[in-house]
Coordinates of C-alpha atoms in Angstrom, one line a residue:
M363 CA -19.3 -23.1 11.0
D364 CA -21.7 -22.4 13.8
I365 CA -22.1 -18.8 15.0
A366 CA -24.6 -16.7 17.0
M367 CA -25.7 -13.3 15.7
I368 CA -26.7 -11.0 18.6
G369 CA -28.6 -8.0 17.2
L370 CA -30.9 -8.3 14.2
G371 CA -31.1 -4.8 13.0
K372 CA -30.8 -4.2 9.2
M373 CA -27.1 -5.0 9.0
G374 CA -27.1 -7.8 11.6
A375 CA -30.1 -9.5 9.8
N376 CA -28.5 -9.2 6.4
M377 CA -25.2 -10.6 7.7
A378 CA -27.1 -13.6 9.2
T379 CA -28.9 -14.1 5.9
R380 CA -25.5 -14.1 4.0
L381 CA -24.0 -16.6 6.5
L382 CA -27.0 -18.9 6.1
A383 CA -26.7 -18.7 2.3
G384 CA -23.1 -19.7 2.7
G385 CA -24.0 -22.9 4.6
H386 CA -23.3 -21.7 8.1
R387 CA -25.5 -22.5 11.1
V388 CA -26.7 -19.3 12.7
V389 CA -28.3 -18.9 16.1
A390 CA -30.2 -15.6 16.2
F391 CA -31.1 -13.4 19.2
D392 CA -32.6 -9.9 19.4
L393 CA -34.6 -8.0 22.0
N394 CA -37.3 -7.8 19.3
A395 CA -39.2 -11.1 19.0
D396 CA -40.4 -10.3 15.5
A397 CA -36.8 -9.9 14.4
I398 CA -36.0 -13.4 15.7
R399 CA -39.0 -14.9 13.9
S400 CA -37.9 -13.2 10.7
A401 CA -34.5 -14.7 11.0
E402 CA -36.0 -18.1 11.7
A403 CA -38.1 -17.8 8.5
K404 CA -34.8 -17.5 6.6
G405 CA -33.3 -20.6 8.3
A406 CA -31.7 -19.4 11.5
E407 CA -32.3 -21.0 14.8
G408 CA -34.0 -18.5 17.1
A409 CA -33.0 -18.1 20.8
A410 CA -35.2 -16.3 23.3
T411 CA -32.4 -15.4 25.7
L412 CA -28.6 -15.1 25.7
A413 CA -28.5 -18.1 28.0
A414 CA -30.4 -20.0 25.3
V415 CA -27.8 -18.9 22.7
A416 CA -25.1 -20.4 24.9
E417 CA -27.0 -23.6 25.4
T418 CA -27.7 -24.0 21.7
L419 CA -24.0 -23.7 20.6
A420 CA -21.3 -26.2 21.4
A421 CA -18.1 -24.9 23.0
P422 CA -15.9 -23.2 21.9
R423 CA -18.6 -20.7 20.8
A424 CA -18.4 -17.8 18.5
V425 CA -20.8 -15.0 19.2
W426 CA -21.1 -11.9 16.9
V427 CA -22.5 -8.8 18.6
M428 CA -24.1 -6.4 16.2
V429 CA -25.8 -3.8 18.4
P430 CA -25.4 0.0 18.7
S431 CA -22.1 1.2 20.2
G432 CA -21.8 2.4 23.7
A433 CA -24.0 1.2 26.5
P434 CA -25.9 -1.4 24.4
T435 CA -22.7 -3.1 23.4
E436 CA -21.3 -2.9 26.9
Q437 CA -24.4 -4.4 28.4
T438 CA -24.6 -7.2 25.9
I439 CA -20.9 -8.2 26.3
N440 CA -21.2 -8.1 30.1
Q441 CA -24.3 -10.4 29.9
L442 CA -22.6 -12.8 27.5
T443 CA -19.7 -13.3 30.0
E444 CA -22.3 -14.6 32.5
V445 CA -23.5 -17.4 30.1
L446 CA -20.5 -18.2 27.9
S447 CA -17.4 -20.3 28.9
P448 CA -13.7 -19.5 28.9
G449 CA -12.3 -20.1 25.4
D450 CA -15.4 -18.7 23.6
I451 CA -15.0 -15.8 21.2
I452 CA -16.9 -12.6 21.5
I453 CA -16.9 -10.5 18.3
D454 CA -17.9 -6.9 18.2
G455 CA -18.9 -5.9 14.7
G456 CA -20.4 -2.6 15.5
N457 CA -19.0 0.9 15.4
S458 CA -17.4 0.9 18.9
N459 CA -14.7 3.4 19.9
Y460 CA -11.4 1.5 19.6
K461 CA -10.4 2.6 23.1
D462 CA -13.5 0.8 24.4
S463 CA -12.4 -2.3 22.4
L464 CA -8.9 -2.1 24.0
R465 CA -10.5 -2.1 27.4
R466 CA -13.0 -4.8 26.7
A467 CA -10.3 -7.1 25.2
A468 CA -8.1 -6.8 28.3
A469 CA -11.0 -7.4 30.6
L470 CA -12.3 -10.4 28.7
K471 CA -8.8 -11.9 28.4
E472 CA -8.6 -11.9 32.2
Q473 CA -11.9 -13.9 32.3
G474 CA -10.6 -16.4 29.7
F475 CA -12.5 -15.1 26.7
H476 CA -11.2 -14.1 23.3
F477 CA -12.3 -10.8 21.9
V478 CA -12.2 -9.8 18.2
D479 CA -13.2 -6.3 17.0
V480 CA -14.4 -6.1 13.5
G481 CA -14.9 -2.7 11.8
T482 CA -17.6 -3.5 9.3
S483 CA -18.5 -1.5 6.2
G484 CA -21.0 -2.2 3.4
G485 CA -24.3 -0.9 4.7
V486 CA -27.4 -2.0 3.0
W487 CA -25.4 -3.3 0.0
G488 CA -23.4 -5.8 2.0
L489 CA -26.0 -8.6 1.7
T490 CA -25.5 -8.9 -2.1
Q491 CA -22.0 -7.3 -2.5
G492 CA -20.3 -8.5 0.6
Y493 CA -18.9 -6.6 3.6
S494 CA -15.5 -5.0 4.1
M495 CA -14.1 -6.1 7.4
M496 CA -11.2 -4.7 9.3
V497 CA -10.3 -7.3 11.9
G498 CA -8.5 -6.8 15.2
G499 CA -7.5 -9.5 17.7
E500 CA -5.1 -12.2 18.5
T501 CA -4.1 -14.3 15.5
A502 CA -5.5 -17.7 16.6
P503 CA -9.1 -16.7 17.3
V504 CA -9.2 -14.5 14.2
E505 CA -7.9 -17.4 12.1
S506 CA -10.6 -19.8 13.6
L507 CA -13.2 -17.3 12.3
R508 CA -11.8 -17.4 8.8
P509 CA -14.8 -19.3 7.3
I510 CA -17.1 -16.6 8.6
F511 CA -15.1 -13.7 7.3
E512 CA -14.7 -15.5 3.9
T513 CA -18.4 -15.9 3.6
L514 CA -19.3 -12.3 4.6
A515 CA -16.6 -10.7 2.5
P516 CA -17.0 -9.8 -1.3
G517 CA -14.6 -12.8 -1.9
P518 CA -12.7 -15.3 0.2
D519 CA -9.5 -13.3 -0.2
Q520 CA -11.0 -9.9 -0.8
G521 CA -12.3 -7.1 1.4
W522 CA -11.2 -8.4 4.8
G523 CA -8.1 -9.1 6.8
R524 CA -6.6 -9.0 10.3
V525 CA -5.1 -5.6 10.5
G526 CA -3.5 -5.9 14.0
P527 CA -4.1 -6.6 17.7
S528 CA -7.3 -6.0 19.6
G529 CA -8.6 -2.5 19.1
S530 CA -7.0 -2.1 15.7
G531 CA -10.0 -3.2 13.7
H532 CA -12.2 -0.5 15.2
F533 CA -9.4 2.1 14.9
V534 CA -9.0 1.4 11.2
K535 CA -12.8 1.6 10.7
M536 CA -12.8 4.9 12.5
V537 CA -10.2 6.3 10.0
H538 CA -12.2 4.7 7.2
N539 CA -15.3 6.7 8.2
G540 CA -13.2 9.9 8.5
I541 CA -12.0 9.4 4.9
E542 CA -15.6 8.8 3.9
Y543 CA -16.6 12.2 5.4
G544 CA -13.9 13.9 3.2
L545 CA -14.9 12.1 0.1
M546 CA -18.6 12.8 0.5
Q547 CA -17.9 16.5 1.1
A548 CA -15.7 16.8 -2.0
Y549 CA -18.3 15.2 -4.2
A550 CA -21.0 17.4 -2.7
E551 CA -19.0 20.6 -3.2
G552 CA -18.0 19.8 -6.8
F553 CA -21.6 19.2 -7.8
E554 CA -22.8 22.3 -6.0
L555 CA -20.2 24.4 -7.9
M556 CA -21.5 23.0 -11.2
S557 CA -25.1 23.7 -10.2
H558 CA -24.1 27.4 -9.8
K559 CA -22.8 27.6 -13.4
T560 CA -26.3 28.2 -14.7
E561 CA -25.3 29.5 -18.1
F562 CA -24.0 26.0 -19.0
N563 CA -27.2 24.3 -17.9
L564 CA -25.1 21.3 -16.8
D565 CA -26.9 18.0 -16.5
L566 CA -25.5 16.8 -13.1
P567 CA -26.9 13.2 -13.4
Q568 CA -25.2 12.9 -16.8
I569 CA -21.9 14.2 -15.5
A570 CA -22.0 11.7 -12.6
E571 CA -22.5 8.9 -15.1
I572 CA -19.6 10.1 -17.2
W573 CA -17.3 10.2 -14.2
R574 CA -18.3 6.7 -13.2
F575 CA -16.2 5.1 -16.0
G576 CA -12.6 5.8 -16.7
S577 CA -12.3 8.8 -14.5
V578 CA -9.7 9.1 -11.7
V579 CA -12.5 10.1 -9.3
R580 CA -14.7 7.0 -10.0
S581 CA -15.7 5.1 -6.9
W582 CA -18.6 3.2 -5.3
L583 CA -19.5 6.4 -3.5
L584 CA -19.7 8.2 -6.9
D585 CA -22.0 5.3 -8.1
L586 CA -24.3 6.0 -5.2
T587 CA -24.1 9.8 -5.9
A588 CA -25.1 9.2 -9.5
R589 CA -28.0 7.1 -8.3
A590 CA -29.1 9.9 -5.9
L591 CA -28.9 12.5 -8.6
A592 CA -30.8 10.4 -11.1
D593 CA -33.6 10.0 -8.5
N594 CA -33.7 13.6 -7.5
P595 CA -31.5 16.0 -9.6
T596 CA -32.3 19.1 -7.6
M597 CA -32.4 17.4 -4.1
E598 CA -36.0 18.7 -3.8
G599 CA -37.6 17.9 -0.4
I600 CA -34.3 17.0 1.3
A601 CA -33.2 19.2 4.2
A602 CA -29.6 20.3 4.4
F603 CA -29.1 18.6 7.7
V604 CA -26.3 16.1 7.9
P605 CA -25.8 14.0 11.1
D606 CA -22.6 12.3 12.1
S607 CA -22.3 8.8 13.6
G608 CA -19.5 9.8 16.0
E609 CA -16.6 8.2 14.2
G610 CA -15.7 11.3 12.3
R611 CA -15.4 13.1 15.7
W612 CA -13.2 10.3 17.1
T613 CA -10.9 10.5 14.0
V614 CA -10.4 14.3 14.5
V615 CA -9.8 13.9 18.2
E616 CA -7.3 11.1 17.6
A617 CA -5.5 13.3 15.1
I618 CA -5.2 16.1 17.7
D619 CA -3.9 13.7 20.2
L620 CA -1.2 12.4 17.7
N621 CA -0.4 15.9 16.4
C622 CA -1.4 14.7 13.0
S623 CA -2.8 17.2 10.4
I624 CA -6.0 16.0 8.7
P625 CA -7.6 19.3 7.6
V626 CA -9.9 17.9 4.9
I627 CA -11.6 15.4 7.3
T628 CA -11.7 18.0 10.1
L629 CA -13.4 20.6 7.8
A630 CA -15.8 17.9 6.5
L631 CA -16.9 17.2 10.1
Q632 CA -17.3 21.0 10.8
T633 CA -19.4 21.4 7.7
R634 CA -21.8 18.7 9.0
F635 CA -22.1 20.7 12.2
R636 CA -22.9 23.9 10.2
S637 CA -25.6 22.0 8.2
R638 CA -27.6 21.6 11.4
E639 CA -27.8 25.3 12.2
D640 CA -30.9 27.1 11.0
D641 CA -29.7 30.6 12.0
P642 CA -25.8 30.7 12.3
F643 CA -24.8 33.5 14.6
S644 CA -21.2 33.9 13.3
E645 CA -22.4 34.9 9.8
K646 CA -24.6 37.6 11.3
L647 CA -21.6 38.9 13.3
L648 CA -19.5 38.9 10.1
A649 CA -22.1 41.1 8.5
A650 CA -22.2 43.4 11.5
M651 CA -18.4 43.7 11.5
R652 CA -18.4 44.7 7.8
N653 CA -21.0 47.4 8.6
Q654 CA -18.9 48.7 11.5
F655 CA -15.6 49.1 9.7
G656 CA -16.7 49.9 6.2
G657 CA -20.3 51.0 6.4
H658 CA -21.4 48.1 4.3
A659 CA -25.1 47.5 4.1
V660 CA -26.6 44.8 6.3
K661 CA -29.4 42.7 4.9
K662 CA -32.3 42.5 7.3
E663 CA -34.3 39.4 8.0

């Protein structure tokens, strides 16, 4: 199947490579000319402009947008509507807010385009292991893209599926990332607790390896944790600063809007916020309060 890949960052480039290996024709575009040349070296057909993308592919076209969420995605989709034709499919495989996807789907439908939102997970391992794809959109355009999804997924009938109408793909991916926050936090706290039990002199890399097989907490995330611990058991040289991509925040906001309790995910997000503070004021105030009511000593800086 012919498809255009718009955006050749690490994931977009890897997805294009996997599609090429699966026998698909890929037309590649990126604002970075070097990225286009790299894709061409792997067998893709490079396009210097979005107009050239449209000219290279025969209608009905399928165009996969893999650029940062927010303004870059908005601008790219708007530009595509100027060069594509009614009946073409625009796929957003980035981490867009599902509410933006709902709005885009409605606007594109009025113009005669099909819109498919694909929550994509797999990171740097997707090239070799395949991608997990949560697909939202009308049934017919999603089904027409089946050869693409089957190639990108871990298996033709594994790791992907249409989860509902437009917007649902990015909604499910949002929740997926929220769960990821909670899982990561639980692993991190468990290993921290074990590191504090100094009299046992626990070998954390060894324990991670034990848990990887047969344990009820085994997972791919644990596999990656074990790898990180094997490389650097004490996390030497790594700052305790954890960013968030935004999807954890969206998950918590959605839970508030729906009156749905998700305390683990919410606390995991809050813990990431705390990791970025060099000098947390609230802890200082706690110490001062203890001094006020109980005369407890205050440790000076």
